[in-house]
Amino acid sequence: MSVHGLHRVLEPPGVLPQRADRLDPTPVCGPDEVLVDVGLLNLDAASFRQLREAHGPGIRDAVLDIVAARGKMQNPVTGSGGMLLGTVREVGPDSPLGLRPGDRVATLVSLTLTPLTITGMDWDGTTEQVPCRGTAILFARSIAAVLPDDLPDALALAVLDVCGAPALTDRVVRRHDRPVVLVLGAGGKSGTLSLVAARRAGASRVIGLVPHEAEADRVRRSGLADEVVTADARDPLAVVAALAGGTPAHPTETAPATPSGTGADVTVVCVDVPGCEHGAILATADGGTIVFFSMATSFTAAALGAEGLAADVEMLVGNGYVPGHAAFALDIVRTEPAVRAVFEHRQTPQP
């Protein structure tokens, strides 16, 4: 039995579970596996957006069809999945995860590699969180967090879904000396956490970019960014123009000199739509770092775009895992009421 889950791959042979077209989700616990009774899925933002736009009211059936066909939840268009919440039913004698039957857990590995069955679903398709019934299998190399007692389950799950973003932002910002940090998609879950992480890590200035003025007003009122600007992150020139004429975070504050005169030292991309690579590159100073957290990121667009612009920037893929990332993100939500408010707002069904 493979600690990586190779024994659950049905096709094609020889690939890891994340790359597999189909997994075996049979709810029988192997010696080093953990069997979980699933209560809630949390679809990643890029996948949810694509499914909602493509299927509308048929999104529920679309998710069920994907899981039935693939033995896991992996959007065939975006390639992404999400994570889940559930209760441990059984733990194999050789499992190294330290879980016990009855533990209420959130998986910190993607649904794209988690064997999954769904036997029932109570979901109207209006939010990323999918109440359902089913089973999931965790491998020896999986990661799961026991749910905290002091936060509602839905809130904890939403935070844990993006907990890699603030932890890696913290690590990258600390490598620089009081950097200017730009967060694209600053009004979302990962973007909000990254704003706080950047400030705590010693950023000299934190700039948030959002697409609409209403969202900009919310971020300004939160006080989480020093400056908030609006632009379509898919429009590189609009991003640069917005930064050049940055709107103060507070009405009484004087607009600073062009923050993008030499570009941001660290740019964090948390936008859940394709096409934001070139704006991030243009907004980043030579020698700076771009962290791509969006599952909609194109490696080709990022790599060739930087080359074509002769941009000397380091580009990192946020892989969702940094040691201690769960505790780091949960601490931000516990200690920053404005961050918690953002998460609770996003859990409200949107028309």
Coordinates of C-alpha atoms in Angstrom, one line a residue:
M1 CA 0.0 0.0 0.0
S2 CA 1.4 3.4 -1.0
V3 CA 1.6 6.2 1.5
H4 CA 0.9 8.5 -1.5
G5 CA -2.3 6.8 -2.4
L6 CA -1.1 5.1 -5.7
H7 CA -3.2 2.0 -4.8
R8 CA -6.3 4.1 -5.2
V9 CA -5.5 5.2 -8.7
L10 CA -7.7 3.5 -11.3
E11 CA -6.6 5.3 -14.4
P12 CA -4.2 6.1 -15.9
P13 CA -1.7 3.8 -14.2
G14 CA 1.5 5.2 -12.8
V15 CA 0.3 8.7 -11.8
L16 CA -0.2 10.2 -8.4
P17 CA -3.9 10.7 -7.2
Q18 CA -4.0 14.4 -8.1
R19 CA -3.2 13.7 -11.7
A20 CA -5.4 10.6 -12.0
D21 CA -8.5 10.7 -14.1
R22 CA -10.3 8.3 -11.8
L23 CA -9.8 7.2 -8.2
D24 CA -11.2 4.2 -6.2
P25 CA -13.3 5.8 -3.5
T26 CA -14.4 2.5 -1.9
P27 CA -15.1 3.3 1.8
V28 CA -12.9 0.6 3.2
C29 CA -10.1 1.8 5.4
G30 CA -6.6 0.5 4.5
P31 CA -3.9 -0.1 7.1
D32 CA -2.4 3.4 6.8
E33 CA -5.6 5.2 5.7
V34 CA -8.3 7.2 7.6
L35 CA -12.0 6.8 6.6
V36 CA -14.0 10.0 7.1
D37 CA -17.7 10.6 7.1
V38 CA -18.1 13.8 5.0
G39 CA -20.5 16.6 6.1
L40 CA -19.4 19.5 4.0
L41 CA -17.3 20.3 0.9
N42 CA -15.7 23.7 0.4
L43 CA -15.2 24.2 -3.3
D44 CA -12.2 26.4 -4.2
A45 CA -13.2 29.8 -5.6
A46 CA -12.0 29.3 -9.1
S47 CA -13.9 26.0 -9.5
F48 CA -17.1 27.3 -7.9
R49 CA -17.1 30.4 -10.2
Q50 CA -16.5 28.3 -13.3
L51 CA -19.2 25.8 -12.4
R52 CA -21.7 28.4 -11.5
E53 CA -21.1 30.3 -14.8
A54 CA -21.2 27.2 -16.9
H55 CA -24.2 25.4 -15.3
G56 CA -26.3 28.0 -13.4
P57 CA -29.0 26.2 -11.5
G58 CA -27.6 22.9 -12.7
I59 CA -24.4 23.3 -10.6
R60 CA -25.6 20.7 -8.0
D61 CA -25.9 18.0 -10.6
A62 CA -22.6 19.0 -12.2
V63 CA -20.8 18.5 -8.9
L64 CA -22.5 15.1 -8.3
D65 CA -21.6 14.0 -11.9
I66 CA -17.9 14.9 -11.4
V67 CA -17.6 13.0 -8.2
A68 CA -19.5 10.0 -9.5
A69 CA -17.3 9.9 -12.7
R70 CA -13.9 10.6 -11.1
G71 CA -14.1 9.3 -7.6
K72 CA -13.0 12.7 -6.4
M73 CA -14.0 16.3 -6.8
Q74 CA -11.8 17.8 -9.5
N75 CA -13.2 20.4 -11.8
P76 CA -12.3 19.3 -15.3
V77 CA -12.0 22.9 -16.6
T78 CA -10.0 24.5 -13.8
G79 CA -8.3 21.3 -12.5
S80 CA -9.0 22.4 -8.9
G81 CA -11.1 21.1 -6.1
G82 CA -11.3 22.4 -2.6
M83 CA -11.4 20.7 0.8
L84 CA -13.8 19.0 3.1
L85 CA -15.1 18.8 6.7
G86 CA -16.1 15.5 8.3
T87 CA -15.9 13.1 11.2
V88 CA -13.3 10.3 11.5
R89 CA -15.1 6.9 11.3
E90 CA -12.1 4.6 11.3
V91 CA -8.3 4.9 11.5
G92 CA -6.0 2.2 10.1
P93 CA -3.5 0.8 12.6
D94 CA -0.5 2.2 10.6
S95 CA -1.9 5.7 10.0
P96 CA 0.7 8.3 11.1
L97 CA -1.9 11.2 11.1
G98 CA -2.6 11.0 14.8
L99 CA -6.4 11.1 14.3
R100 CA -9.0 9.2 16.4
P101 CA -12.5 8.0 15.6
G102 CA -14.9 10.8 16.4
D103 CA -12.5 13.6 15.6
R104 CA -14.1 16.3 13.6
V105 CA -11.6 17.3 11.0
A106 CA -11.0 19.5 8.0
T107 CA -8.7 18.1 5.3
L108 CA -5.8 20.4 4.4
V109 CA -5.1 18.5 1.1
S110 CA -7.1 19.1 -2.1
L111 CA -10.2 17.3 -3.1
T112 CA -8.4 16.7 -6.4
L113 CA -6.5 13.9 -4.7
T114 CA -9.0 12.7 -2.1
P115 CA -11.1 9.6 -2.9
L116 CA -14.7 10.7 -2.4
T117 CA -18.2 9.4 -2.5
I118 CA -21.4 11.5 -2.1
T119 CA -24.6 9.8 -1.1
G120 CA -26.7 12.9 -0.5
M121 CA -26.5 16.6 -0.9
D122 CA -28.4 19.5 0.6
W123 CA -27.1 22.4 -1.4
D124 CA -28.7 25.2 -3.4
G125 CA -25.6 26.1 -5.3
T126 CA -25.4 29.7 -4.0
T127 CA -22.2 29.4 -1.9
E128 CA -18.9 27.6 -2.1
Q129 CA -19.8 25.4 0.9
V130 CA -21.7 22.2 0.0
P131 CA -23.6 20.4 2.7
C132 CA -23.5 16.7 1.8
R133 CA -23.2 13.1 3.0
G134 CA -20.6 10.7 1.9
T135 CA -17.1 9.3 2.6
A136 CA -13.5 10.2 2.0
I137 CA -10.2 8.5 2.3
L138 CA -7.1 10.2 3.7
F139 CA -3.6 8.7 2.9
A140 CA -0.6 8.5 5.1
R141 CA 0.8 11.6 3.5
S142 CA -2.4 13.6 3.8
I143 CA -2.9 16.5 6.1
A144 CA -5.9 17.2 8.3
A145 CA -6.7 19.6 11.2
V146 CA -9.0 18.8 14.1
L147 CA -11.6 21.6 14.0
P148 CA -11.3 24.2 16.7
D149 CA -14.0 24.4 19.4
D150 CA -14.1 28.2 19.5
L151 CA -15.1 28.9 15.9
P152 CA -18.2 27.8 13.9
D153 CA -17.5 24.9 11.6
A154 CA -18.3 26.8 8.4
L155 CA -16.1 29.6 9.4
A156 CA -13.2 27.4 10.3
L157 CA -13.5 25.4 7.1
A158 CA -13.5 28.6 5.0
V159 CA -10.3 29.8 6.8
L160 CA -8.5 26.5 6.5
D161 CA -9.4 26.3 2.8
V162 CA -7.0 29.2 2.2
C163 CA -4.6 28.9 5.1
G164 CA -1.6 28.5 3.0
A165 CA -1.9 32.0 1.6
P166 CA -1.1 34.1 4.7
A167 CA 1.6 31.7 5.9
L168 CA 3.5 31.9 2.6
T169 CA 3.0 35.6 2.4
D170 CA 4.5 36.0 5.9
R171 CA 7.5 33.9 4.8
V172 CA 8.1 35.9 1.6
V173 CA 7.6 39.3 3.1
R174 CA 10.1 38.5 5.9
R175 CA 12.8 37.9 3.2
H176 CA 12.6 41.6 2.3
D177 CA 13.5 44.7 4.2
R178 CA 10.3 46.6 4.9
P179 CA 8.8 45.9 1.4
V180 CA 5.9 47.4 -0.3
V181 CA 3.3 44.6 -0.7
L182 CA 0.5 44.6 -3.3
V183 CA -2.4 42.1 -2.9
L184 CA -4.5 41.5 -6.0
G185 CA -7.9 40.3 -5.0
A186 CA -7.6 41.9 -1.6
G187 CA -11.3 41.7 -0.8
G188 CA -11.5 37.9 -0.9
K189 CA -10.7 35.3 1.7
S190 CA -7.0 34.6 0.9
G191 CA -6.5 38.2 0.0
T192 CA -7.8 39.5 3.3
L193 CA -5.6 37.1 5.2
S194 CA -2.6 38.0 3.1
L195 CA -3.1 41.8 3.9
V196 CA -2.8 41.1 7.6
A197 CA 0.1 38.6 7.2
A198 CA 2.0 41.2 5.1
R199 CA 1.6 43.9 7.7
R200 CA 2.5 41.6 10.6
A201 CA 5.6 40.5 8.7
G202 CA 7.0 44.0 8.5
A203 CA 5.7 45.5 5.2
S204 CA 6.3 49.2 5.0
R205 CA 3.1 49.6 3.0
V206 CA 0.3 47.3 2.1
I207 CA -1.8 48.0 -1.0
G208 CA -5.0 46.2 -1.9
L209 CA -6.4 46.0 -5.4
V210 CA -10.0 45.1 -6.0
P211 CA -12.3 45.2 -9.1
H212 CA -15.1 47.4 -7.9
E213 CA -15.6 50.6 -5.8
A214 CA -18.1 48.9 -3.5
E215 CA -15.5 46.3 -2.6
A216 CA -12.9 48.9 -2.2
D217 CA -15.0 50.8 0.3
R218 CA -15.4 47.6 2.4
V219 CA -11.6 47.0 2.4
R220 CA -11.0 50.7 3.3
R221 CA -13.5 50.5 6.2
S222 CA -11.7 47.4 7.5
G223 CA -8.5 49.3 7.9
L224 CA -6.5 46.2 6.8
A225 CA -4.7 48.0 3.9
D226 CA -2.8 51.2 3.9
E227 CA -4.1 52.0 0.4
V228 CA -6.9 50.5 -1.7
V229 CA -7.2 50.9 -5.5
T230 CA -9.7 49.6 -8.1
A231 CA -8.9 48.0 -11.4
D232 CA -9.6 44.8 -13.4
A233 CA -6.6 42.6 -12.5
R234 CA -6.8 41.1 -16.0
D235 CA -6.0 44.5 -17.6
P236 CA -2.2 45.0 -17.0
L237 CA -2.3 48.7 -18.0
A238 CA -5.3 49.4 -15.8
V239 CA -3.5 47.8 -12.8
V240 CA -0.4 50.1 -13.4
A241 CA -2.6 53.1 -13.9
A242 CA -4.5 52.4 -10.7
L243 CA -1.3 52.1 -8.7
A244 CA 0.1 55.3 -10.2
G245 CA -3.0 57.3 -9.0
G246 CA -3.7 55.3 -5.8
T247 CA -6.7 56.2 -3.8
P248 CA -5.9 56.7 -0.1
A249 CA -7.2 54.1 2.3
H250 CA -8.8 56.7 4.4
P251 CA -10.6 59.9 3.2
T252 CA -8.4 62.2 5.3
E253 CA -5.2 60.7 4.1
T254 CA -3.2 62.4 1.3
A255 CA -2.6 60.2 -1.7
P256 CA 1.1 59.0 -1.7
A257 CA 3.6 59.5 -4.5
T258 CA 3.2 56.8 -7.1
P259 CA 3.5 53.5 -5.2
S260 CA 4.4 51.7 -8.4
G261 CA 7.1 54.1 -9.4
T262 CA 9.5 51.2 -9.1
G263 CA 6.8 48.6 -8.5
A264 CA 5.8 46.5 -5.4
D265 CA 8.5 44.5 -3.8
V266 CA 6.1 41.6 -3.2
T267 CA 2.9 41.0 -5.2
V268 CA 0.4 38.4 -4.0
V269 CA -2.2 37.2 -6.5
C270 CA -5.4 36.0 -5.0
V271 CA -7.8 36.6 -7.9
D272 CA -9.9 33.6 -8.8
V273 CA -10.2 34.3 -12.6
P274 CA -7.7 33.7 -15.4
G275 CA -5.6 36.4 -17.0
C276 CA -4.0 38.2 -14.0
E277 CA -0.4 37.2 -14.6
H278 CA 0.7 40.2 -16.7
G279 CA -0.8 42.8 -14.4
A280 CA 1.1 41.2 -11.5
I281 CA 4.3 41.2 -13.5
L282 CA 4.0 44.9 -14.5
A283 CA 3.2 45.9 -11.0
T284 CA 6.3 44.3 -9.4
A285 CA 9.7 45.8 -9.2
D286 CA 12.8 44.2 -10.7
G287 CA 14.2 41.9 -8.1
G288 CA 10.7 41.5 -6.5
T289 CA 8.6 38.5 -5.8
I290 CA 5.2 37.4 -7.1
V291 CA 3.2 34.8 -5.3
F292 CA 0.5 33.2 -7.3
F293 CA -2.2 31.7 -5.1
S294 CA -5.0 31.6 -7.6
M295 CA -5.9 28.2 -9.1
A296 CA -6.7 30.1 -12.3
T297 CA -3.0 31.0 -12.8
S298 CA -1.4 30.0 -16.1
F299 CA 2.3 28.9 -15.9
T300 CA 2.7 29.7 -19.6
A301 CA 1.3 33.2 -19.3
A302 CA 3.4 33.9 -16.2
A303 CA 6.7 32.5 -17.5
L304 CA 6.5 33.8 -21.1
G305 CA 4.9 37.1 -20.0
A306 CA 7.8 37.8 -17.6
E307 CA 10.3 36.9 -20.3
G308 CA 8.6 39.1 -22.9
L309 CA 8.6 42.0 -20.6
A310 CA 12.2 41.5 -19.5
A311 CA 11.0 41.4 -16.0
D312 CA 13.5 40.2 -13.4
V313 CA 11.0 38.9 -10.9
E314 CA 10.9 35.7 -8.8
M315 CA 7.6 33.9 -9.3
L316 CA 6.3 31.4 -6.7
V317 CA 3.4 29.1 -6.8
G318 CA 1.5 29.0 -3.6
N319 CA 1.1 25.2 -3.0
G320 CA -1.2 25.5 -0.1
Y321 CA 1.2 24.1 2.5
V322 CA 3.5 25.8 4.9
P323 CA 4.3 24.2 8.3
G324 CA 2.0 25.7 10.9
H325 CA -0.3 27.3 8.3
A326 CA -3.6 26.2 9.9
A327 CA -2.8 27.7 13.3
F328 CA -1.4 30.8 11.6
A329 CA -4.5 31.6 9.7
L330 CA -6.9 30.7 12.5
D331 CA -5.0 33.1 14.8
I332 CA -5.5 36.0 12.3
V333 CA -9.3 35.3 12.3
R334 CA -9.5 35.1 16.1
T335 CA -7.6 38.4 16.6
E336 CA -8.7 40.5 13.7
P337 CA -12.5 41.2 13.8
A338 CA -12.4 42.8 10.3
V339 CA -11.0 39.6 8.8
R340 CA -13.7 37.5 10.5
A341 CA -16.4 39.9 9.1
V342 CA -15.1 39.3 5.6
F343 CA -15.4 35.6 5.9
E344 CA -18.9 35.8 7.5
H345 CA -20.0 38.1 4.7
R346 CA -18.8 35.7 2.0
Q347 CA -20.7 32.8 3.7
T348 CA -24.0 34.7 3.1
P349 CA -25.7 33.3 -0.1
Q350 CA -25.1 35.6 -3.0
P351 CA -27.8 36.1 -5.8

